[in-house]
Amino acid sequence: MTKDLTILLAGPRGFCAGVDRAIHIVERALEKFGKPVYVRHEIVHNKFVVDSLREKGAVFVDELDQVPDNVPVIFSAHGVPKSVPAEADRRSLTYVDATCPLVSKVHRAAERHFDREHPVVLIGHEGHPEVIGTMGQLPDGAVILVEDTEQAQTVELPRDVPLGLVTQTTLSVDDTKDVIAILKDRYDNLELPKKEDICYATTNRQTAVKLIAPKSDMVMVIGAPNSSNSKRLVEVARLNGCERSMLVQRASDINFDDLDGVATLGITAGASAPELLVEEVVEACRLRYNVTVKFETFTKEDVIFKLPASLSD
């Protein structure tokens, strides 16, 4: 006898405005310039998206020195150090910057603090492309990286000048608040951002997961293993009532034996995961269970970011 399965679909989920813009930038560049268009790093952290763009004519490389002369190149949504466009200018390469506008806002905030001779504290994960890009807006040594509460308790910072604070946009909202609270308690010269650097999409997806986690026997987050915001969703689900939470890239990755004893499955998707992959997972469940889908929508999103002027003609 086929078992019943209730699926709670979290909303919002999946693509955010920055990811949607970055993908459209690659597609529009291919239309405008023709094949091939080179992309430095994965345009967004999702294998399905990257493979789809590769099939259309995009060539993904790790560094600019892998880009031939006289071909267009796109910088990923995570942002790049200033040295990258500077090198592209030196080589007279045509380039399009697909950095998410919300990441660019963090870059500008870091620059403003530096211009006022304030040491810059960045909360983020070492080695993440966004962190590399933000730190690369300023000279070496100008940004002090704090990764977690443990580092916040031990880091030594100046006390005689204001400290500027910026954060990676895809962090756990709750974890970041804890880090900020520790830093603020230790350093009363810390200047907090006027508005949270963590982007609206990250915040909304984490809030939606907090709503479905207590009602779910398992939460499945669709996203890539190198996607910061997707991994944070798994952590948030576990911390908010659903220890059985996992990250999967797509339906073919699921071991359905893991769903033994699951009557209610919560599903969400990271900000770089297309809705097509969500539909694929739901359909895979329908093939095995009597599925009832319930939508648990926290809020609606209507944010749209314009394409760069060089592509909008």
Coordinates of N, CA and C in Angstrom, one line a residue, residues 127-285:
G127 N 37.5 32.3 2.5 CA 37.6 31.6 1.2 C 36.4 31.6 0.4
H128 N 35.2 32.1 0.9 CA 34.0 32.2 0.1 C 34.3 33.3 -1.0
P129 N 33.8 33.1 -2.2 CA 34.1 34.1 -3.2 C 33.6 35.5 -2.9
E130 N 32.5 35.6 -2.2 CA 32.0 36.9 -1.8 C 32.9 37.6 -0.8
V131 N 33.4 36.8 0.1 CA 34.4 37.4 1.1 C 35.7 37.8 0.4
I132 N 36.1 37.0 -0.5 CA 37.4 37.4 -1.2 C 37.1 38.7 -2.0
G133 N 35.9 38.8 -2.6 CA 35.6 40.0 -3.4 C 35.5 41.2 -2.5
T134 N 34.9 41.1 -1.3 CA 34.7 42.2 -0.4 C 36.1 42.7 0.1
M135 N 36.9 41.7 0.6 CA 38.2 42.0 1.1 C 39.1 42.6 0.0
G136 N 38.9 42.2 -1.2 CA 39.6 42.7 -2.3 C 39.3 44.1 -2.8
Q137 N 38.3 44.7 -2.2 CA 38.0 46.1 -2.5 C 39.0 47.1 -1.9
L138 N 39.7 46.6 -0.8 CA 40.6 47.4 -0.1 C 42.0 46.9 -0.1
P139 N 43.0 47.6 0.3 CA 44.4 47.1 0.3 C 44.5 45.9 1.3
D140 N 45.5 45.1 1.0 CA 45.8 43.9 1.9 C 45.9 44.4 3.3
G141 N 45.3 43.7 4.2 CA 45.4 44.0 5.7 C 44.4 45.0 6.2
A142 N 43.6 45.6 5.3 CA 42.7 46.6 5.7 C 41.4 46.1 6.3
V143 N 41.1 44.8 6.0 CA 39.8 44.2 6.5 C 40.2 43.1 7.4
I144 N 39.5 43.1 8.6 CA 39.7 42.1 9.6 C 38.5 41.1 9.5
L145 N 38.8 39.8 9.2 CA 37.7 38.9 9.0 C 37.4 38.2 10.3
V146 N 36.1 38.1 10.7 CA 35.6 37.4 11.9 C 34.6 36.4 11.4
E147 N 34.9 35.1 11.6 CA 34.0 34.0 11.1 C 32.9 33.6 12.0
D148 N 33.1 33.6 13.3 CA 32.1 33.0 14.2 C 32.2 33.6 15.6
T149 N 31.4 33.2 16.5 CA 31.3 33.7 17.9 C 32.7 33.5 18.6
E150 N 33.3 32.3 18.3 CA 34.6 32.0 19.0 C 35.6 33.1 18.6
Q151 N 35.7 33.4 17.3 CA 36.7 34.5 16.9 C 36.3 35.8 17.5
A152 N 34.9 36.1 17.5 CA 34.5 37.3 18.0 C 34.9 37.6 19.5
Q153 N 35.0 36.5 20.2 CA 35.4 36.6 21.7 C 36.9 36.8 21.9
T154 N 37.7 36.5 20.8 CA 39.1 36.6 21.0 C 39.8 37.6 20.1
V155 N 39.2 38.1 19.0 CA 39.8 39.0 18.1 C 40.2 40.3 18.8
E156 N 41.4 40.8 18.5 CA 41.9 42.0 19.1 C 41.8 43.1 18.0
L157 N 41.0 44.2 18.4 CA 40.7 45.3 17.5 C 41.1 46.6 18.1
P158 N 41.3 47.6 17.3 CA 41.7 48.9 17.9 C 40.5 49.5 18.7
R159 N 40.8 50.3 19.7 CA 39.8 50.9 20.5 C 39.7 52.4 20.4
D160 N 40.8 52.9 19.7 CA 40.9 54.4 19.7 C 40.3 55.1 18.5
V161 N 39.7 54.3 17.6 CA 39.0 54.8 16.4 C 37.7 54.0 16.2
P162 N 36.7 54.6 15.5 CA 35.5 53.8 15.2 C 35.9 52.6 14.3
L163 N 35.1 51.5 14.6 CA 35.3 50.3 13.8 C 34.1 50.2 12.8
G164 N 34.4 50.0 11.6 CA 33.3 49.8 10.6 C 33.0 48.3 10.5
L165 N 31.7 48.0 10.4 CA 31.3 46.6 10.4 C 30.5 46.4 9.1
V166 N 30.9 45.3 8.4 CA 30.1 44.8 7.2 C 30.0 43.3 7.3
T167 N 29.0 42.7 6.6 CA 28.9 41.2 6.7 C 28.7 40.7 5.3
Q168 N 29.0 39.4 5.2 CA 28.7 38.6 4.0 C 27.2 38.6 3.9
T169 N 26.6 38.6 2.7 CA 25.1 38.7 2.5 C 24.4 37.4 2.8
T170 N 25.1 36.2 2.8 CA 24.4 34.9 2.8 C 24.6 34.2 4.1
L171 N 24.8 34.9 5.2 CA 25.1 34.2 6.4 C 23.8 33.8 7.1
S172 N 23.9 33.0 8.2 CA 22.8 32.8 9.1 C 22.4 34.1 9.8
V173 N 21.2 34.5 9.7 CA 20.8 35.7 10.4 C 21.0 35.6 11.9
D174 N 20.6 34.5 12.5 CA 20.8 34.4 14.0 C 22.2 34.3 14.4
D175 N 23.1 33.5 13.6 CA 24.5 33.4 14.0 C 25.1 34.8 13.9
T176 N 24.8 35.5 12.9 CA 25.4 36.9 12.7 C 25.0 37.8 13.8
K177 N 23.8 37.7 14.2 CA 23.4 38.6 15.4 C 24.2 38.2 16.6
D178 N 24.5 36.9 16.8 CA 25.3 36.5 18.0 C 26.7 37.1 17.9
V179 N 27.3 37.0 16.7 CA 28.6 37.5 16.5 C 28.7 39.0 16.7
I180 N 27.7 39.7 16.2 CA 27.6 41.2 16.4 C 27.5 41.6 17.8
A181 N 26.6 40.8 18.5 CA 26.4 41.1 20.0 C 27.7 41.0 20.8
I182 N 28.5 39.9 20.5 CA 29.7 39.7 21.2 C 30.7 40.9 20.9
L183 N 30.8 41.2 19.6 CA 31.7 42.3 19.2 C 31.3 43.6 19.8
K184 N 30.0 43.9 19.8 CA 29.5 45.2 20.3 C 29.7 45.2 21.8
D185 N 29.6 44.1 22.5 CA 29.8 44.1 24.0 C 31.3 44.3 24.3
R186 N 32.2 43.8 23.5 CA 33.6 44.0 23.7 C 34.1 45.3 23.2
Y187 N 33.5 45.9 22.2 CA 34.0 47.1 21.5 C 32.9 48.1 21.4
D188 N 32.8 49.1 22.3 CA 31.7 50.1 22.1 C 32.0 51.1 21.0
N189 N 33.2 51.0 20.4 CA 33.5 51.8 19.2 C 33.1 51.2 17.9
L190 N 32.3 50.1 18.0 CA 31.9 49.4 16.8 C 30.7 50.1 16.2
E191 N 30.8 50.5 14.9 CA 29.7 51.1 14.2 C 28.9 50.1 13.4
L192 N 27.6 49.9 13.8 CA 26.8 48.9 13.2 C 26.2 49.4 11.9
P193 N 26.0 48.6 10.9 CA 25.4 49.0 9.6 C 24.0 49.7 9.9
K194 N 23.7 50.7 9.1 CA 22.4 51.3 9.2 C 21.3 50.3 8.9
K195 N 21.6 49.4 8.0 CA 20.6 48.3 7.6 C 21.4 47.0 7.5
E196 N 20.7 46.0 7.8 CA 21.4 44.7 7.8 C 22.0 44.4 6.5
D197 N 23.3 43.9 6.4 CA 23.9 43.6 5.2 C 23.4 42.3 4.6
I198 N 23.0 41.3 5.5 CA 22.4 40.1 5.0 C 21.2 40.4 4.2
C199 N 21.2 39.8 3.0 CA 20.2 40.2 2.0 C 18.8 39.8 2.3
Y200 N 17.8 40.5 1.7 CA 16.4 40.2 2.0 C 16.1 38.8 1.7
A201 N 16.7 38.2 0.6 CA 16.3 36.8 0.1 C 16.8 35.8 1.1
T202 N 18.1 36.0 1.6 CA 18.6 35.1 2.7 C 17.7 35.1 3.9
T203 N 17.4 36.3 4.3 CA 16.5 36.5 5.5 C 15.2 35.8 5.3
N204 N 14.5 36.1 4.2 CA 13.2 35.6 3.9 C 13.2 34.0 3.9
R205 N 14.2 33.5 3.2 CA 14.3 32.0 3.1 C 14.5 31.3 4.5
Q206 N 15.3 32.0 5.3 CA 15.6 31.4 6.6 C 14.3 31.5 7.5
T207 N 13.6 32.6 7.4 CA 12.4 32.8 8.2 C 11.3 31.8 7.7
A208 N 11.2 31.5 6.4 CA 10.3 30.5 5.9 C 10.6 29.1 6.4
V209 N 11.9 28.8 6.5 CA 12.3 27.5 7.0 C 12.0 27.4 8.5
K210 N 12.1 28.5 9.2 CA 11.8 28.4 10.6 C 10.3 28.1 10.8
L211 N 9.5 28.5 9.9 CA 8.0 28.2 10.0 C 7.7 26.7 9.7
I212 N 8.4 26.1 8.7 CA 8.0 24.8 8.4 C 8.8 23.7 9.2
A213 N 10.0 24.1 9.7 CA 10.8 23.1 10.4 C 10.1 22.4 11.6
P214 N 9.4 23.1 12.4 CA 8.7 22.5 13.6 C 7.6 21.5 13.1
K215 N 7.0 21.7 11.9 CA 5.9 20.9 11.5 C 6.4 19.8 10.6
S216 N 7.7 19.6 10.4 CA 8.2 18.6 9.4 C 8.9 17.5 10.2
D217 N 8.8 16.3 9.6 CA 9.6 15.2 10.1 C 11.0 15.2 9.5
M218 N 11.1 15.9 8.3 CA 12.3 16.1 7.6 C 12.2 17.3 6.8
V219 N 13.4 18.1 6.7 CA 13.4 19.2 5.8 C 14.5 18.9 4.7
M220 N 14.1 19.1 3.5 CA 15.0 18.9 2.4 C 15.3 20.3 1.7
V221 N 16.6 20.7 1.7 CA 17.0 21.9 1.1 C 17.6 21.6 -0.3
I222 N 17.0 22.1 -1.3 CA 17.6 21.9 -2.7 C 18.6 23.0 -3.0
G223 N 19.8 22.6 -3.2 CA 20.9 23.6 -3.4 C 22.2 22.9 -3.6
A224 N 23.2 23.7 -3.9 CA 24.6 23.1 -4.1 C 25.4 23.1 -2.8
P225 N 26.3 22.1 -2.7 CA 27.1 22.0 -1.5 C 28.1 23.1 -1.3
N226 N 28.3 23.9 -2.4 CA 29.2 25.1 -2.2 C 28.4 26.4 -2.1
S227 N 27.1 26.3 -1.9 CA 26.2 27.4 -1.8 C 26.0 27.8 -0.3
S228 N 26.6 28.9 0.1 CA 26.5 29.3 1.5 C 25.1 29.4 2.0
N229 N 24.2 30.1 1.2 CA 22.9 30.3 1.7 C 22.1 29.0 1.8
S230 N 22.4 28.0 1.0 CA 21.7 26.7 1.0 C 22.1 26.0 2.3
K231 N 23.4 26.0 2.5 CA 23.9 25.3 3.7 C 23.4 25.9 5.0
R232 N 23.2 27.2 5.0 CA 22.6 27.9 6.2 C 21.2 27.4 6.4
L233 N 20.5 27.2 5.3 CA 19.1 26.8 5.5 C 19.0 25.4 6.2
V234 N 19.9 24.5 5.9 CA 19.9 23.2 6.6 C 20.2 23.4 8.1
E235 N 21.1 24.3 8.4 CA 21.4 24.6 9.8 C 20.2 25.2 10.5
V236 N 19.6 26.1 9.8 CA 18.4 26.8 10.4 C 17.3 25.8 10.7
A237 N 17.1 24.9 9.8 CA 16.0 23.9 10.0 C 16.4 23.0 11.2
R238 N 17.6 22.6 11.3 CA 18.0 21.8 12.4 C 17.9 22.5 13.8
L239 N 18.2 23.8 13.8 CA 18.1 24.5 15.0 C 16.7 25.0 15.4
N240 N 15.7 24.7 14.5 CA 14.4 25.2 14.7 C 13.4 24.0 14.6
G241 N 13.8 22.9 15.1 CA 12.8 21.8 15.4 C 12.8 20.6 14.4
C242 N 13.8 20.6 13.5 CA 13.8 19.5 12.6 C 15.3 19.0 12.4
E243 N 15.7 18.1 13.3 CA 17.1 17.6 13.2 C 17.3 16.8 11.9
R244 N 16.3 16.2 11.4 CA 16.5 15.4 10.1 C 16.4 16.4 8.9
S245 N 17.4 17.1 8.7 CA 17.4 18.0 7.6 C 18.6 17.8 6.7
M246 N 18.5 17.9 5.4 CA 19.6 17.5 4.5 C 19.6 18.5 3.3
L247 N 20.8 18.5 2.6 CA 20.9 19.3 1.4 C 21.0 18.3 0.3
V248 N 20.2 18.5 -0.8 CA 20.3 17.7 -2.0 C 20.4 18.6 -3.2
Q249 N 21.1 18.2 -4.2 CA 21.2 19.0 -5.4 C 20.0 18.9 -6.4
R250 N 19.5 17.6 -6.4 CA 18.3 17.4 -7.3 C 17.7 16.0 -6.9
A251 N 16.6 15.7 -7.6 CA 15.9 14.5 -7.2 C 16.8 13.2 -7.3
S252 N 17.6 13.1 -8.3 CA 18.5 11.9 -8.5 C 19.4 11.7 -7.3
D253 N 19.7 12.7 -6.5 CA 20.5 12.6 -5.3 C 19.8 12.0 -4.1
I254 N 18.5 11.9 -4.1 CA 17.8 11.5 -3.0 C 17.8 9.9 -2.8
N255 N 18.1 9.5 -1.6 CA 18.0 8.1 -1.2 C 16.6 8.0 -0.5
F256 N 15.6 7.5 -1.1 CA 14.3 7.5 -0.5 C 14.2 6.6 0.7
D257 N 15.1 5.8 0.9 CA 15.2 5.0 2.2 C 15.3 5.9 3.4
D258 N 15.9 7.1 3.2 CA 16.1 8.1 4.2 C 14.8 8.7 4.7
L259 N 13.7 8.5 3.9 CA 12.4 9.1 4.2 C 11.6 8.1 5.1
D260 N 12.1 7.0 5.5 CA 11.4 6.1 6.3 C 10.9 6.8 7.6
G261 N 9.6 6.7 7.9 CA 9.0 7.3 9.0 C 8.7 8.8 8.8
V262 N 8.9 9.3 7.6 CA 8.6 10.7 7.3 C 7.1 10.8 6.8
A263 N 6.3 11.5 7.5 CA 4.9 11.7 7.1 C 4.8 13.1 6.5
T264 N 5.6 14.0 7.0 CA 5.6 15.4 6.5 C 7.0 15.8 6.1
L265 N 7.1 16.2 4.9 CA 8.4 16.6 4.3 C 8.4 18.1 4.0
G266 N 9.3 18.8 4.6 CA 9.4 20.3 4.3 C 10.4 20.4 3.2
I267 N 10.1 21.2 2.2 CA 11.0 21.4 1.1 C 11.2 22.9 0.8
T268 N 12.5 23.3 0.7 CA 12.8 24.7 0.3 C 14.0 24.6 -0.7
A269 N 14.4 25.7 -1.2 CA 15.5 25.8 -2.1 C 16.4 27.0 -1.9
G270 N 17.7 26.8 -2.0 CA 18.6 28.0 -1.9 C 18.4 29.0 -3.0
A271 N 18.9 30.2 -2.8 CA 18.7 31.3 -3.7 C 19.3 31.1 -5.1
S272 N 20.1 30.1 -5.3 CA 20.6 29.9 -6.6 C 20.1 28.6 -7.2
A273 N 19.0 28.0 -6.6 CA 18.4 26.8 -7.1 C 17.2 27.1 -7.9
P274 N 17.0 26.7 -9.2 CA 15.8 27.0 -9.9 C 14.6 26.2 -9.5
E275 N 13.4 26.8 -9.7 CA 12.2 26.1 -9.3 C 12.0 24.8 -10.0
L276 N 12.6 24.6 -11.2 CA 12.5 23.4 -11.9 C 13.0 22.2 -11.1
L277 N 14.0 22.4 -10.3 CA 14.6 21.4 -9.4 C 13.6 21.0 -8.3
V278 N 12.9 22.0 -7.8 CA 11.9 21.8 -6.7 C 10.8 20.9 -7.3
E279 N 10.3 21.3 -8.5 CA 9.3 20.5 -9.2 C 9.7 19.1 -9.4
E280 N 11.0 18.9 -9.8 CA 11.5 17.6 -10.0 C 11.5 16.7 -8.8
V281 N 11.8 17.3 -7.6 CA 11.8 16.6 -6.3 C 10.4 16.2 -6.0
V282 N 9.5 17.2 -6.1 CA 8.1 16.9 -5.8 C 7.5 15.8 -6.7
E283 N 7.9 15.8 -8.0 CA 7.4 14.7 -8.9 C 8.0 13.4 -8.5
A284 N 9.3 13.4 -8.1 CA 9.9 12.1 -7.7 C 9.2 11.5 -6.5
C285 N 8.7 12.4 -5.6 CA 7.9 12.0 -4.4 C 6.6 11.4 -4.8

